[in-house]
């Protein structure tokens, strides 16, 4: 009997569910990783996934799988490292429950992460953001929904999963209107809303069924939008906005670009990075430092304070001999 199948099942039910209480997103990502691995292993060894043993998943096969993700599936090094992290979690769990396979497990755990290139975050200027928000056709129900989604994404900086999980009762309208969401790591946070955002929301509530726990951004069938659907509509409206704002042509606008745009607008307004980290729900303030690197205006202001290499510093004031004599005699 295969020792892999029951061990993998216990990994999900025992470690992820009972001990870690992992989020549905984490479990889905881990399950997707092992689905891809078992499919690759079947193609490489000819053994059905249910018959694979732990010994079959040696370092050579795991290394080949990680390389397959990049060369065949076109995944980035960052995605490869995320898949590797899921595999390491399982093999670490297996090391205590399958001591006979410790040699194979140790070799797999020794596979290093691949170094990745750090790129500057992509964000929209004020003109580009306005063009994107104005792109949907507000003469249609879908256009009004998409316009609110783009506007809310840029004003609040929510992740795409946070946007799609919003419900009607997530919005509180009043003297201090605000939005409540549960973000990454199941952290709850509250974000204040601007007056123009509240106006759009009030108009949108009039077009939704009076169901408090209904999705804020539904499909025609009344179900919440998926992340893939949001990605497609952002791409479509970005292409339309590029006709009005040509600078968008050279940018890859994704749902996460809306989040970066919010962060950069806060930074340009003089908000400190600690407050921006709280606004965005970052677990570590170091994550927010990426926006300082992307802020070209900040670098230009810094450059203005530094004298040019071939420029002499301004001459210091030199007192006349009479003044020096006066001071010496005091």
PDB file of C-alpha atoms in Angstrom:
ATOM      1  CA  UNK A   1       0.000   0.000   0.000  1.00  0.00           C
ATOM      2  CA  UNK A   2       1.238   3.510  -0.827  1.00  0.00           C
ATOM      3  CA  UNK A   3       2.529   5.470   2.152  1.00  0.00           C
ATOM      4  CA  UNK A   4       2.131   8.797   0.355  1.00  0.00           C
ATOM      5  CA  UNK A   5      -1.657   9.026  -0.001  1.00  0.00           C
ATOM      6  CA  UNK A   6      -2.576   8.639   3.716  1.00  0.00           C
ATOM      7  CA  UNK A   7       0.333  10.867   4.761  1.00  0.00           C
ATOM      8  CA  UNK A   8      -0.753  13.610   2.371  1.00  0.00           C
ATOM      9  CA  UNK A   9      -4.340  13.373   3.583  1.00  0.00           C
ATOM     10  CA  UNK A  10      -3.221  13.654   7.212  1.00  0.00           C
ATOM     11  CA  UNK A  11      -1.085  16.666   6.291  1.00  0.00           C
ATOM     12  CA  UNK A  12      -4.210  18.547   5.200  1.00  0.00           C
ATOM     13  CA  UNK A  13      -6.543  17.358   7.950  1.00  0.00           C
ATOM     14  CA  UNK A  14      -4.054  17.249  10.840  1.00  0.00           C
ATOM     15  CA  UNK A  15      -1.523  20.005  10.244  1.00  0.00           C
ATOM     16  CA  UNK A  16      -3.365  22.514   8.065  1.00  0.00           C
ATOM     17  CA  UNK A  17      -6.833  22.128   9.559  1.00  0.00           C
ATOM     18  CA  UNK A  18      -6.390  21.063  13.184  1.00  0.00           C
ATOM     19  CA  UNK A  19      -3.068  22.627  14.155  1.00  0.00           C
ATOM     20  CA  UNK A  20      -2.623  25.647  11.873  1.00  0.00           C
ATOM     21  CA  UNK A  21      -6.282  26.393  11.109  1.00  0.00           C
ATOM     22  CA  UNK A  22      -5.055  27.466   7.680  1.00  0.00           C
ATOM     23  CA  UNK A  23      -7.226  29.745   5.578  1.00  0.00           C
ATOM     24  CA  UNK A  24      -9.169  28.401   2.577  1.00  0.00           C
ATOM     25  CA  UNK A  25      -6.800  30.303   0.276  1.00  0.00           C
ATOM     26  CA  UNK A  26      -3.744  28.601   1.808  1.00  0.00           C
ATOM     27  CA  UNK A  27      -5.289  25.142   1.580  1.00  0.00           C
ATOM     28  CA  UNK A  28      -6.372  25.752  -2.008  1.00  0.00           C
ATOM     29  CA  UNK A  29      -2.844  26.847  -2.956  1.00  0.00           C
ATOM     30  CA  UNK A  30      -1.307  23.791  -1.281  1.00  0.00           C
ATOM     31  CA  UNK A  31      -3.822  21.453  -2.929  1.00  0.00           C
ATOM     32  CA  UNK A  32      -3.073  22.993  -6.321  1.00  0.00           C
ATOM     33  CA  UNK A  33       0.667  22.465  -5.761  1.00  0.00           C
ATOM     34  CA  UNK A  34       0.238  18.764  -5.019  1.00  0.00           C
ATOM     35  CA  UNK A  35      -2.196  18.289  -7.882  1.00  0.00           C
ATOM     36  CA  UNK A  36       0.444  19.649 -10.254  1.00  0.00           C
ATOM     37  CA  UNK A  37       3.193  17.571  -8.595  1.00  0.00           C
ATOM     38  CA  UNK A  38       1.292  14.282  -8.733  1.00  0.00           C
ATOM     39  CA  UNK A  39       0.339  14.876 -12.361  1.00  0.00           C
ATOM     40  CA  UNK A  40       4.001  15.566 -13.205  1.00  0.00           C
ATOM     41  CA  UNK A  41       5.143  12.506 -11.229  1.00  0.00           C
ATOM     42  CA  UNK A  42       2.707  10.278 -13.099  1.00  0.00           C
ATOM     43  CA  UNK A  43       4.057  11.520 -16.424  1.00  0.00           C
ATOM     44  CA  UNK A  44       7.669  11.113 -15.271  1.00  0.00           C
ATOM     45  CA  UNK A  45       7.357   7.661 -13.635  1.00  0.00           C
ATOM     46  CA  UNK A  46       4.262   6.131 -15.186  1.00  0.00           C
ATOM     47  CA  UNK A  47       2.857   5.435 -11.702  1.00  0.00           C
ATOM     48  CA  UNK A  48      -0.696   6.486 -10.849  1.00  0.00           C
ATOM     49  CA  UNK A  49      -0.940   9.202  -8.157  1.00  0.00           C
ATOM     50  CA  UNK A  50      -2.699   6.850  -5.712  1.00  0.00           C
ATOM     51  CA  UNK A  51       0.133   4.315  -6.061  1.00  0.00           C
ATOM     52  CA  UNK A  52       3.045   6.743  -5.645  1.00  0.00           C
ATOM     53  CA  UNK A  53       5.218   6.288  -2.576  1.00  0.00           C
ATOM     54  CA  UNK A  54       7.191   8.854  -0.623  1.00  0.00           C
ATOM     55  CA  UNK A  55      10.396   7.340  -1.982  1.00  0.00           C
ATOM     56  CA  UNK A  56       9.213   8.114  -5.537  1.00  0.00           C
ATOM     57  CA  UNK A  57       9.205  11.825  -4.710  1.00  0.00           C
ATOM     58  CA  UNK A  58      12.971  12.100  -4.408  1.00  0.00           C
ATOM     59  CA  UNK A  59      15.085  15.222  -4.872  1.00  0.00           C
ATOM     60  CA  UNK A  60      15.570  14.569  -8.588  1.00  0.00           C
ATOM     61  CA  UNK A  61      11.847  14.359  -9.242  1.00  0.00           C
ATOM     62  CA  UNK A  62      11.041  17.399  -7.075  1.00  0.00           C
ATOM     63  CA  UNK A  63      13.838  19.376  -8.736  1.00  0.00           C
ATOM     64  CA  UNK A  64      12.528  18.379 -12.151  1.00  0.00           C
ATOM     65  CA  UNK A  65       9.030  19.431 -11.131  1.00  0.00           C
ATOM     66  CA  UNK A  66      10.199  22.880 -10.023  1.00  0.00           C
ATOM     67  CA  UNK A  67      12.065  23.308 -13.301  1.00  0.00           C
ATOM     68  CA  UNK A  68       8.969  22.120 -15.183  1.00  0.00           C
ATOM     69  CA  UNK A  69       6.954  24.910 -13.577  1.00  0.00           C
ATOM     70  CA  UNK A  70       9.253  27.513 -15.108  1.00  0.00           C
ATOM     71  CA  UNK A  71      10.077  25.990 -18.487  1.00  0.00           C
ATOM     72  CA  UNK A  72       6.806  24.263 -19.386  1.00  0.00           C
ATOM     73  CA  UNK A  73       4.146  26.189 -17.455  1.00  0.00           C
ATOM     74  CA  UNK A  74       5.831  29.587 -17.739  1.00  0.00           C
ATOM     75  CA  UNK A  75       5.713  30.311 -13.998  1.00  0.00           C
ATOM     76  CA  UNK A  76       7.964  32.968 -12.505  1.00  0.00           C
ATOM     77  CA  UNK A  77      10.728  32.226 -10.020  1.00  0.00           C
ATOM     78  CA  UNK A  78       8.539  33.710  -7.291  1.00  0.00           C
ATOM     79  CA  UNK A  79       5.739  31.236  -8.105  1.00  0.00           C
ATOM     80  CA  UNK A  80       8.275  28.414  -8.170  1.00  0.00           C
ATOM     81  CA  UNK A  81       9.444  29.416  -4.695  1.00  0.00           C
ATOM     82  CA  UNK A  82       5.863  29.513  -3.429  1.00  0.00           C
ATOM     83  CA  UNK A  83       5.290  25.956  -4.705  1.00  0.00           C
ATOM     84  CA  UNK A  84       8.578  24.891  -3.103  1.00  0.00           C
ATOM     85  CA  UNK A  85       7.444  26.367   0.228  1.00  0.00           C
ATOM     86  CA  UNK A  86       4.285  24.234   0.129  1.00  0.00           C
ATOM     87  CA  UNK A  87       6.340  21.116  -0.599  1.00  0.00           C
ATOM     88  CA  UNK A  88       8.782  21.921   2.223  1.00  0.00           C
ATOM     89  CA  UNK A  89       5.885  22.213   4.661  1.00  0.00           C
ATOM     90  CA  UNK A  90       4.679  18.732   3.712  1.00  0.00           C
ATOM     91  CA  UNK A  91       8.125  17.097   3.784  1.00  0.00           C
ATOM     92  CA  UNK A  92       8.883  18.687   7.164  1.00  0.00           C
ATOM     93  CA  UNK A  93       5.638  17.157   8.439  1.00  0.00           C
ATOM     94  CA  UNK A  94       6.551  13.797   6.868  1.00  0.00           C
ATOM     95  CA  UNK A  95      10.015  13.745   8.476  1.00  0.00           C
ATOM     96  CA  UNK A  96       8.431  13.000  11.876  1.00  0.00           C
ATOM     97  CA  UNK A  97       5.983  10.409  10.577  1.00  0.00           C
ATOM     98  CA  UNK A  98       8.040   8.523   7.986  1.00  0.00           C
ATOM     99  CA  UNK A  99      11.492   7.994   9.551  1.00  0.00           C
ATOM    100  CA  UNK A 100      12.306   5.268   7.033  1.00  0.00           C
ATOM    101  CA  UNK A 101      12.285   7.892   4.272  1.00  0.00           C
ATOM    102  CA  UNK A 102      14.384  10.454   6.142  1.00  0.00           C
ATOM    103  CA  UNK A 103      17.222  10.291   3.589  1.00  0.00           C
ATOM    104  CA  UNK A 104      14.869  11.179   0.720  1.00  0.00           C
ATOM    105  CA  UNK A 105      13.145  13.842   2.802  1.00  0.00           C
ATOM    106  CA  UNK A 106      16.447  15.469   3.804  1.00  0.00           C
ATOM    107  CA  UNK A 107      17.528  15.728   0.182  1.00  0.00           C
ATOM    108  CA  UNK A 108      14.243  17.357  -0.802  1.00  0.00           C
ATOM    109  CA  UNK A 109      14.434  19.832   2.088  1.00  0.00           C
ATOM    110  CA  UNK A 110      17.946  20.770   0.944  1.00  0.00           C
ATOM    111  CA  UNK A 111      16.672  22.084  -2.415  1.00  0.00           C
ATOM    112  CA  UNK A 112      17.337  25.837  -2.250  1.00  0.00           C
ATOM    113  CA  UNK A 113      14.978  28.622  -3.173  1.00  0.00           C
ATOM    114  CA  UNK A 114      15.666  30.355  -6.451  1.00  0.00           C
ATOM    115  CA  UNK A 115      16.806  33.939  -6.307  1.00  0.00           C
ATOM    116  CA  UNK A 116      14.360  36.385  -7.820  1.00  0.00           C
ATOM    117  CA  UNK A 117      14.720  39.785  -9.400  1.00  0.00           C
ATOM    118  CA  UNK A 118      13.181  42.669  -7.497  1.00  0.00           C
ATOM    119  CA  UNK A 119      11.306  45.045  -9.783  1.00  0.00           C
ATOM    120  CA  UNK A 120       9.748  48.410  -9.062  1.00  0.00           C
ATOM    121  CA  UNK A 121       6.030  48.355  -8.399  1.00  0.00           C
ATOM    122  CA  UNK A 122       3.794  49.561 -11.210  1.00  0.00           C
ATOM    123  CA  UNK A 123       1.241  52.220 -10.323  1.00  0.00           C
ATOM    124  CA  UNK A 124      -0.984  54.733 -12.087  1.00  0.00           C
ATOM    125  CA  UNK A 125      -0.570  58.475 -12.117  1.00  0.00           C
ATOM    126  CA  UNK A 126      -3.560  60.642 -11.191  1.00  0.00           C
ATOM    127  CA  UNK A 127      -4.412  61.194 -14.872  1.00  0.00           C
ATOM    128  CA  UNK A 128      -4.136  57.475 -15.642  1.00  0.00           C
ATOM    129  CA  UNK A 129      -6.300  56.543 -12.654  1.00  0.00           C
ATOM    130  CA  UNK A 130      -8.992  59.020 -13.724  1.00  0.00           C
ATOM    131  CA  UNK A 131      -8.932  57.634 -17.270  1.00  0.00           C
ATOM    132  CA  UNK A 132      -9.284  54.065 -16.009  1.00  0.00           C
ATOM    133  CA  UNK A 133     -12.211  54.886 -13.714  1.00  0.00           C
ATOM    134  CA  UNK A 134     -13.943  56.753 -16.552  1.00  0.00           C
ATOM    135  CA  UNK A 135     -13.487  53.865 -19.020  1.00  0.00           C
ATOM    136  CA  UNK A 136     -16.593  51.752 -18.149  1.00  0.00           C
ATOM    137  CA  UNK A 137     -19.841  52.621 -19.893  1.00  0.00           C
ATOM    138  CA  UNK A 138     -22.001  53.925 -17.043  1.00  0.00           C
ATOM    139  CA  UNK A 139     -25.072  53.671 -19.245  1.00  0.00           C
ATOM    140  CA  UNK A 140     -25.167  49.957 -18.407  1.00  0.00           C
ATOM    141  CA  UNK A 141     -25.511  48.076 -15.123  1.00  0.00           C
ATOM    142  CA  UNK A 142     -22.201  46.296 -15.661  1.00  0.00           C
ATOM    143  CA  UNK A 143     -20.468  49.575 -16.450  1.00  0.00           C
ATOM    144  CA  UNK A 144     -21.693  51.184 -13.236  1.00  0.00           C
ATOM    145  CA  UNK A 145     -20.591  48.123 -11.247  1.00  0.00           C
ATOM    146  CA  UNK A 146     -17.139  48.139 -12.855  1.00  0.00           C
ATOM    147  CA  UNK A 147     -16.692  51.871 -12.329  1.00  0.00           C
ATOM    148  CA  UNK A 148     -17.421  51.537  -8.611  1.00  0.00           C
ATOM    149  CA  UNK A 149     -15.088  48.546  -8.336  1.00  0.00           C
ATOM    150  CA  UNK A 150     -12.204  50.433  -9.988  1.00  0.00           C
ATOM    151  CA  UNK A 151     -12.879  53.547  -7.923  1.00  0.00           C
ATOM    152  CA  UNK A 152     -13.113  51.622  -4.661  1.00  0.00           C
ATOM    153  CA  UNK A 153      -9.986  49.593  -5.469  1.00  0.00           C
ATOM    154  CA  UNK A 154      -7.917  52.742  -6.009  1.00  0.00           C
ATOM    155  CA  UNK A 155      -9.348  54.630  -3.019  1.00  0.00           C
ATOM    156  CA  UNK A 156      -9.057  51.790  -0.486  1.00  0.00           C
ATOM    157  CA  UNK A 157      -6.143  49.732  -1.806  1.00  0.00           C
ATOM    158  CA  UNK A 158      -7.952  46.451  -1.165  1.00  0.00           C
ATOM    159  CA  UNK A 159      -6.550  43.218  -2.550  1.00  0.00           C
ATOM    160  CA  UNK A 160      -8.613  41.649  -5.316  1.00  0.00           C
ATOM    161  CA  UNK A 161      -9.749  38.832  -2.987  1.00  0.00           C
ATOM    162  CA  UNK A 162     -10.871  41.462  -0.468  1.00  0.00           C
ATOM    163  CA  UNK A 163     -12.828  43.340  -3.135  1.00  0.00           C
ATOM    164  CA  UNK A 164     -14.639  40.242  -4.349  1.00  0.00           C
ATOM    165  CA  UNK A 165     -15.533  39.169  -0.798  1.00  0.00           C
ATOM    166  CA  UNK A 166     -17.165  42.492   0.112  1.00  0.00           C
ATOM    167  CA  UNK A 167     -20.836  42.310   1.044  1.00  0.00           C
ATOM    168  CA  UNK A 168     -23.465  45.021   1.186  1.00  0.00           C
ATOM    169  CA  UNK A 169     -23.235  45.113   4.983  1.00  0.00           C
ATOM    170  CA  UNK A 170     -19.453  45.588   4.762  1.00  0.00           C
ATOM    171  CA  UNK A 171     -20.185  49.269   4.075  1.00  0.00           C
ATOM    172  CA  UNK A 172     -21.279  51.584   6.862  1.00  0.00           C
ATOM    173  CA  UNK A 173     -22.703  54.899   5.659  1.00  0.00           C
ATOM    174  CA  UNK A 174     -22.960  57.760   8.136  1.00  0.00           C
ATOM    175  CA  UNK A 175     -21.115  60.815   9.449  1.00  0.00           C
ATOM    176  CA  UNK A 176     -17.939  58.744   9.279  1.00  0.00           C
ATOM    177  CA  UNK A 177     -18.512  56.288   6.449  1.00  0.00           C
ATOM    178  CA  UNK A 178     -16.235  53.279   6.440  1.00  0.00           C
ATOM    179  CA  UNK A 179     -15.611  49.856   4.979  1.00  0.00           C
ATOM    180  CA  UNK A 180     -14.838  46.678   6.906  1.00  0.00           C
ATOM    181  CA  UNK A 181     -12.966  43.756   5.404  1.00  0.00           C
ATOM    182  CA  UNK A 182     -11.099  40.622   6.433  1.00  0.00           C
ATOM    183  CA  UNK A 183      -7.797  40.504   4.599  1.00  0.00           C
ATOM    184  CA  UNK A 184      -4.735  38.340   4.285  1.00  0.00           C
ATOM    185  CA  UNK A 185      -3.988  36.355   7.414  1.00  0.00           C
ATOM    186  CA  UNK A 186      -7.627  36.859   8.419  1.00  0.00           C
ATOM    187  CA  UNK A 187      -6.831  40.298   9.790  1.00  0.00           C
ATOM    188  CA  UNK A 188      -9.861  42.557  10.108  1.00  0.00           C
ATOM    189  CA  UNK A 189      -9.394  46.209   9.262  1.00  0.00           C
ATOM    190  CA  UNK A 190     -11.556  49.288   8.779  1.00  0.00           C
ATOM    191  CA  UNK A 191     -10.928  51.844   6.030  1.00  0.00           C
ATOM    192  CA  UNK A 192     -12.591  55.291   5.921  1.00  0.00           C
ATOM    193  CA  UNK A 193     -14.350  56.297   2.712  1.00  0.00           C
ATOM    194  CA  UNK A 194     -14.192  59.581   0.833  1.00  0.00           C
ATOM    195  CA  UNK A 195     -17.348  61.560   0.077  1.00  0.00           C
ATOM    196  CA  UNK A 196     -17.320  60.877  -3.667  1.00  0.00           C
ATOM    197  CA  UNK A 197     -16.916  57.154  -2.933  1.00  0.00           C
ATOM    198  CA  UNK A 198     -19.940  57.291  -0.613  1.00  0.00           C
ATOM    199  CA  UNK A 199     -21.998  58.972  -3.347  1.00  0.00           C
ATOM    200  CA  UNK A 200     -21.174  56.180  -5.801  1.00  0.00           C
ATOM    201  CA  UNK A 201     -21.990  53.540  -3.179  1.00  0.00           C
ATOM    202  CA  UNK A 202     -25.364  55.092  -2.324  1.00  0.00           C
ATOM    203  CA  UNK A 203     -26.308  55.140  -5.992  1.00  0.00           C
ATOM    204  CA  UNK A 204     -25.148  51.524  -6.389  1.00  0.00           C
ATOM    205  CA  UNK A 205     -27.137  50.304  -3.373  1.00  0.00           C
ATOM    206  CA  UNK A 206     -30.282  51.414  -5.172  1.00  0.00           C
ATOM    207  CA  UNK A 207     -29.519  48.894  -7.945  1.00  0.00           C
ATOM    208  CA  UNK A 208     -28.823  45.916  -5.679  1.00  0.00           C
ATOM    209  CA  UNK A 209     -31.358  43.567  -4.073  1.00  0.00           C
ATOM    210  CA  UNK A 210     -32.070  44.517  -0.426  1.00  0.00           C
ATOM    211  CA  UNK A 211     -30.005  41.623   0.919  1.00  0.00           C
ATOM    212  CA  UNK A 212     -27.478  42.729   3.587  1.00  0.00           C
ATOM    213  CA  UNK A 213     -25.209  39.710   3.138  1.00  0.00           C
ATOM    214  CA  UNK A 214     -25.351  39.837  -0.655  1.00  0.00           C
ATOM    215  CA  UNK A 215     -22.152  40.500  -2.643  1.00  0.00           C
ATOM    216  CA  UNK A 216     -21.308  44.141  -3.245  1.00  0.00           C
ATOM    217  CA  UNK A 217     -20.051  43.304  -6.745  1.00  0.00           C
ATOM    218  CA  UNK A 218     -22.323  40.546  -8.088  1.00  0.00           C
ATOM    219  CA  UNK A 219     -22.596  38.966 -11.498  1.00  0.00           C
ATOM    220  CA  UNK A 220     -25.896  38.931 -13.391  1.00  0.00           C
ATOM    221  CA  UNK A 221     -26.607  35.622 -11.633  1.00  0.00           C
ATOM    222  CA  UNK A 222     -26.143  37.268  -8.224  1.00  0.00           C
ATOM    223  CA  UNK A 223     -22.931  35.417  -7.340  1.00  0.00           C
ATOM    224  CA  UNK A 224     -19.760  37.260  -6.297  1.00  0.00           C
ATOM    225  CA  UNK A 225     -17.235  38.141  -8.974  1.00  0.00           C
ATOM    226  CA  UNK A 226     -14.218  35.857  -9.120  1.00  0.00           C
ATOM    227  CA  UNK A 227     -10.629  37.094  -9.060  1.00  0.00           C
ATOM    228  CA  UNK A 228     -10.215  35.971 -12.667  1.00  0.00           C
ATOM    229  CA  UNK A 229     -13.284  37.980 -13.705  1.00  0.00           C
ATOM    230  CA  UNK A 230     -11.922  41.103 -11.997  1.00  0.00           C
ATOM    231  CA  UNK A 231      -8.598  40.615 -13.775  1.00  0.00           C
ATOM    232  CA  UNK A 232     -10.337  40.433 -17.140  1.00  0.00           C
ATOM    233  CA  UNK A 233     -12.474  43.518 -16.571  1.00  0.00           C
ATOM    234  CA  UNK A 234      -9.471  45.553 -15.391  1.00  0.00           C
ATOM    235  CA  UNK A 235      -7.547  44.542 -18.515  1.00  0.00           C
ATOM    236  CA  UNK A 236     -10.507  45.409 -20.738  1.00  0.00           C
ATOM    237  CA  UNK A 237     -11.091  48.829 -19.218  1.00  0.00           C
ATOM    238  CA  UNK A 238      -7.362  49.602 -19.214  1.00  0.00           C
ATOM    239  CA  UNK A 239      -7.314  49.032 -22.981  1.00  0.00           C
ATOM    240  CA  UNK A 240     -10.259  51.419 -23.363  1.00  0.00           C
ATOM    241  CA  UNK A 241      -8.626  54.008 -21.095  1.00  0.00           C
ATOM    242  CA  UNK A 242      -5.404  53.833 -23.128  1.00  0.00           C
ATOM    243  CA  UNK A 243      -7.242  55.466 -26.046  1.00  0.00           C
ATOM    244  CA  UNK A 244      -7.773  58.530 -23.862  1.00  0.00           C
ATOM    245  CA  UNK A 245      -4.511  58.278 -21.904  1.00  0.00           C
ATOM    246  CA  UNK A 246      -1.748  56.836 -24.166  1.00  0.00           C
ATOM    247  CA  UNK A 247       0.722  56.367 -21.296  1.00  0.00           C
ATOM    248  CA  UNK A 248      -1.376  53.383 -20.175  1.00  0.00           C
ATOM    249  CA  UNK A 249      -0.333  51.515 -23.321  1.00  0.00           C
ATOM    250  CA  UNK A 250       3.095  50.753 -21.866  1.00  0.00           C
ATOM    251  CA  UNK A 251       1.755  49.551 -18.507  1.00  0.00           C
ATOM    252  CA  UNK A 252       0.530  46.118 -17.505  1.00  0.00           C
ATOM    253  CA  UNK A 253      -2.517  47.112 -15.471  1.00  0.00           C
ATOM    254  CA  UNK A 254      -3.733  44.380 -13.115  1.00  0.00           C
ATOM    255  CA  UNK A 255      -6.049  44.429 -10.080  1.00  0.00           C
ATOM    256  CA  UNK A 256      -2.955  44.722  -7.864  1.00  0.00           C
ATOM    257  CA  UNK A 257      -1.981  47.877  -9.753  1.00  0.00           C
ATOM    258  CA  UNK A 258      -5.000  49.558  -8.149  1.00  0.00           C
ATOM    259  CA  UNK A 259      -3.589  48.691  -4.726  1.00  0.00           C
ATOM    260  CA  UNK A 260      -0.163  50.061  -5.636  1.00  0.00           C
ATOM    261  CA  UNK A 261      -1.805  53.241  -6.942  1.00  0.00           C
ATOM    262  CA  UNK A 262      -3.557  53.775  -3.610  1.00  0.00           C
ATOM    263  CA  UNK A 263      -0.295  53.312  -1.714  1.00  0.00           C
ATOM    264  CA  UNK A 264       1.599  55.754  -3.922  1.00  0.00           C
ATOM    265  CA  UNK A 265      -1.147  58.377  -3.606  1.00  0.00           C
ATOM    266  CA  UNK A 266      -0.917  58.104   0.187  1.00  0.00           C
ATOM    267  CA  UNK A 267       2.874  58.408   0.022  1.00  0.00           C
ATOM    268  CA  UNK A 268       2.689  61.493  -2.220  1.00  0.00           C
ATOM    269  CA  UNK A 269       0.229  63.025   0.260  1.00  0.00           C
ATOM    270  CA  UNK A 270       2.923  62.865   2.927  1.00  0.00           C
ATOM    271  CA  UNK A 271       1.560  59.857   4.852  1.00  0.00           C
ATOM    272  CA  UNK A 272       4.297  57.926   6.674  1.00  0.00           C
ATOM    273  CA  UNK A 273       5.016  54.314   5.743  1.00  0.00           C
ATOM    274  CA  UNK A 274       3.821  52.978   9.127  1.00  0.00           C
ATOM    275  CA  UNK A 275       0.355  54.431   8.517  1.00  0.00           C
ATOM    276  CA  UNK A 276       0.353  53.143   4.923  1.00  0.00           C
ATOM    277  CA  UNK A 277       1.218  49.658   6.199  1.00  0.00           C
ATOM    278  CA  UNK A 278      -1.792  49.781   8.541  1.00  0.00           C
ATOM    279  CA  UNK A 279      -4.027  51.051   5.723  1.00  0.00           C
ATOM    280  CA  UNK A 280      -2.987  48.252   3.357  1.00  0.00           C
ATOM    281  CA  UNK A 281      -2.930  45.543   6.025  1.00  0.00           C
ATOM    282  CA  UNK A 282       0.756  44.705   5.673  1.00  0.00           C
ATOM    283  CA  UNK A 283       2.013  42.304   8.336  1.00  0.00           C
ATOM    284  CA  UNK A 284       5.493  43.850   8.191  1.00  0.00           C
ATOM    285  CA  UNK A 285       6.306  47.509   7.637  1.00  0.00           C
ATOM    286  CA  UNK A 286       9.305  46.420   5.548  1.00  0.00           C
ATOM    287  CA  UNK A 287       6.832  45.382   2.840  1.00  0.00           C
ATOM    288  CA  UNK A 288       5.763  49.013   2.519  1.00  0.00           C
ATOM    289  CA  UNK A 289       9.323  50.136   1.777  1.00  0.00           C
ATOM    290  CA  UNK A 290       8.873  49.066  -1.855  1.00  0.00           C
ATOM    291  CA  UNK A 291       6.846  52.226  -2.419  1.00  0.00           C
ATOM    292  CA  UNK A 292       9.732  54.417  -1.298  1.00  0.00           C
ATOM    293  CA  UNK A 293      11.923  52.771  -3.954  1.00  0.00           C
ATOM    294  CA  UNK A 294       9.252  53.375  -6.610  1.00  0.00           C
ATOM    295  CA  UNK A 295       8.676  57.035  -5.677  1.00  0.00           C
ATOM    296  CA  UNK A 296      10.635  58.910  -8.348  1.00  0.00           C
ATOM    297  CA  UNK A 297       9.456  62.294  -7.071  1.00  0.00           C
ATOM    298  CA  UNK A 298      11.030  61.569  -3.689  1.00  0.00           C
ATOM    299  CA  UNK A 299      14.310  60.724  -5.405  1.00  0.00           C
ATOM    300  CA  UNK A 300      14.151  63.925  -7.454  1.00  0.00           C
ATOM    301  CA  UNK A 301      13.612  66.023  -4.338  1.00  0.00           C
ATOM    302  CA  UNK A 302      16.593  64.268  -2.773  1.00  0.00           C
ATOM    303  CA  UNK A 303      18.707  65.005  -5.843  1.00  0.00           C
ATOM    304  CA  UNK A 304      17.835  68.697  -5.690  1.00  0.00           C
ATOM    305  CA  UNK A 305      19.475  68.897  -2.273  1.00  0.00           C
ATOM    306  CA  UNK A 306      22.731  67.363  -3.467  1.00  0.00           C
ATOM    307  CA  UNK A 307      25.230  69.613  -5.326  1.00  0.00           C
ATOM    308  CA  UNK A 308      26.252  68.482  -8.797  1.00  0.00           C
ATOM    309  CA  UNK A 309      29.624  66.768  -9.152  1.00  0.00           C
ATOM    310  CA  UNK A 310      31.117  69.648 -11.145  1.00  0.00           C
ATOM    311  CA  UNK A 311      29.413  72.336  -9.087  1.00  0.00           C
ATOM    312  CA  UNK A 312      31.357  74.096  -6.388  1.00  0.00           C
ATOM    313  CA  UNK A 313      29.602  74.562  -3.069  1.00  0.00           C
ATOM    314  CA  UNK A 314      28.568  78.126  -2.311  1.00  0.00           C
ATOM    315  CA  UNK A 315      31.422  80.188  -0.873  1.00  0.00           C
ATOM    316  CA  UNK A 316      31.307  80.820   2.833  1.00  0.00           C
ATOM    317  CA  UNK A 317      30.979  84.326   4.134  1.00  0.00           C
ATOM    318  CA  UNK A 318      34.318  85.833   5.189  1.00  0.00           C
ATOM    319  CA  UNK A 319      34.349  88.713   7.545  1.00  0.00           C
ATOM    320  CA  UNK A 320      36.456  91.781   6.693  1.00  0.00           C
ATOM    321  CA  UNK A 321      39.617  92.447   8.575  1.00  0.00           C
ATOM    322  CA  UNK A 322      37.977  95.333  10.377  1.00  0.00           C
ATOM    323  CA  UNK A 323      35.200  93.120  11.673  1.00  0.00           C
ATOM    324  CA  UNK A 324      37.675  90.457  12.802  1.00  0.00           C
ATOM    325  CA  UNK A 325      39.678  93.090  14.612  1.00  0.00           C
ATOM    326  CA  UNK A 326      36.493  94.359  16.254  1.00  0.00           C
ATOM    327  CA  UNK A 327      35.598  90.887  17.501  1.00  0.00           C
ATOM    328  CA  UNK A 328      39.075  90.182  18.757  1.00  0.00           C
ATOM    329  CA  UNK A 329      39.046  93.352  20.823  1.00  0.00           C
ATOM    330  CA  UNK A 330      35.777  92.578  22.571  1.00  0.00           C
TER     331      UNK A 330
END
